[in-house]
């Protein structure tokens, strides 16, 4: 799309026309006008996607390389090639992000043999002025567990995959039943791990598994908060509430916050878990405050508003589960946006 327009989302998603496709005959990627690799499957078309925010913006994962504020953007292909260029203009300058799959050395595209290596080039070059870039690498959670380059050899890779699946199952169990209701039987069933895997991967037992699952969930959410737009404090708050809405909505079916779940364990010895939750919440507030500071607020104002929004999210989980309706969240969200607009009109 060789037209300079600001990226516009509907319910958090770009229109499909705002994506460019690159590939190498074996795998492909979709890159949005917002500078995000929103879909990537490697090394084959039928591989589980490493990034899939195109399908699920909350858990799909993406690779983001873009100005902190994109005012307009456009895309085009270099003439006669499959090389995609995404041009994004921010407050003080313009950056071009180039995407292409790298061919095998000496490969001839006219020959009927595989030419690709499954490697995506994603390169940024500032072409005018100064540009502060946002960089976020957030693989889809299952892909995080299966990424082969984190381990030494096939055996280590399989162990990493099993451990990752167990952590994912533990996050879901915490969301559904909390610490007290979570069982090893459930974790083994949902992860497909063997019974001896619990103490092999988590010698500290349930406490270690719960702590690592809550930590992972907290880190995943922080990475997603790092991608919120920063054109204004109102835009940050609105994007955060759009992010929170489906999470709160899921609370009706018993899906709560995995991090909050570790704070209500009645065991007096659970201070370590509460510390894990405190670190996660602090990291969310810090990341959200960074977005608000970039949007023009002072550090103090950004910290106060960030803490308010995180408190809103956690309180909305409880109200949603108690009332069975999303209306308490919507009421609070409307008020939060109105207060943000009135208090920070010129930021």
CSV table of N, CA and C in Angstrom, one decimal, residues 95 199 218 256 311 329:
chain,number,residue,atom,x,y,z
A,95,UNK,N,11.5,6.4,9.4
A,95,UNK,CA,12.3,5.1,9.4
A,95,UNK,C,11.7,4.2,8.3
A,199,UNK,N,9.0,-33.3,39.5
A,199,UNK,CA,10.2,-33.0,40.3
A,199,UNK,C,11.5,-33.1,39.5
A,218,UNK,N,3.5,-12.9,34.2
A,218,UNK,CA,3.8,-11.5,34.5
A,218,UNK,C,4.7,-10.9,33.4
A,256,UNK,N,-9.3,-16.2,35.9
A,256,UNK,CA,-8.9,-15.0,36.6
A,256,UNK,C,-7.5,-14.6,36.2
A,311,UNK,N,-4.8,-1.3,39.0
A,311,UNK,CA,-5.8,-1.6,40.0
A,311,UNK,C,-7.2,-1.8,39.4
A,329,UNK,N,-17.0,-3.2,34.6
A,329,UNK,CA,-15.8,-2.9,33.9
A,329,UNK,C,-16.0,-1.7,33.0
